[in-house]
């Protein structure tokens, strides 16, 4: 797989920087220049109108002398860093802030036209070729008695505007470069928070695709990527565990089938070749029959467990008396109990206790638990079956005083084919599937089963069932 995502992100980052710089350097100067032109034009036009309505108007009305107006214009020109002129409609310059007063010298602007600004109030040019460089010029009329007597013209050098524009553009470009460099934090953030974990996840998926389900990786993040990594880890561990269980399952099935088949084959060959005399055939045929029954029991258990594990398994739930079921199953073990001198104590809540469940499957649960209890109980001991009602549920307990289960084995007892070391000597004919079947049946009812055991003291299994609605109403 080509690892191009990071390179694409870097390329996009660089392209953004380059094009951003080009756009800023291309469009900013013109936009900034236009902004400064309009800003200064408004400022100068406001000043020109103020001059036209005061000093210039008073000059034309002979209310103030020429020298006084000249002094005021010079001061304003210095303040505005501009050149101020008062011009007659004919184009003759009456006053100029850049020249001394000389009434004898007539200076006129050829082809002077006050409409040069058009629909605007300013113009950018050499003002009728009176300057060798471009100026921003604003024109304000001097009105008296409803007539235009002249014009106040203020000239501002475009060189100054270009300097301001260049300085501002430089600030924009510098700001962009700084922001571009600072945006590398996003790149670093992307690398550490997104790309590195994503690369770990990608490598992990490659390992899983190649069959290495035991590969583990860690992403220290609490966001969606961290959750994805945790899910992948969990998925892989579950698949690995499933594969291990499958291998263990096949090994256990092979072992449990091989032992009786080996016995059957050995006894039959011995009878055929005369090793076992004819008068002993009946005895060994009985052993062969027991081994076939063991194989049949193992096969039936496997089929039962497979059906219980099938998704969408249908339960034939009905309301039935769990007390009656317990009494009948306990009675069916009378022969086994007599052989080991074991007593079954039944302590039931009420005469009748109706639950809502699949009666046949619950019978199998109780039968398996009681069968195990008898197998692993000592002679002359007591097995106690008890029911307890609590919070709309009935809890069924099967407790023995047998060999118990070692603490380290408790978490495995519901695994298929699992047999603790203590039980192997006691349960020669067991398949190791009984408790797995019990667990699956209880889980299919959305209920729970728990075990409490002390080695050398005994074991207690407790499972829950929901009370029927009829029973709840009576309660």
GROMACS .gro file of C-alpha atoms in nm, residues 6 98 262 382 403 439 467:
model
    7
    6UNK     CA    1   0.096   1.245   0.486
   98UNK     CA    2   0.414   7.652  -0.238
  262UNK     CA    3  -0.915  -4.677   2.069
  382UNK     CA    4  -2.584  -3.408   5.160
  403UNK     CA    5  -1.414  -3.183   4.648
  439UNK     CA    6  -2.418  -2.143   3.079
  467UNK     CA    7  -4.124  -1.523   3.777
   0.00000   0.00000   0.00000
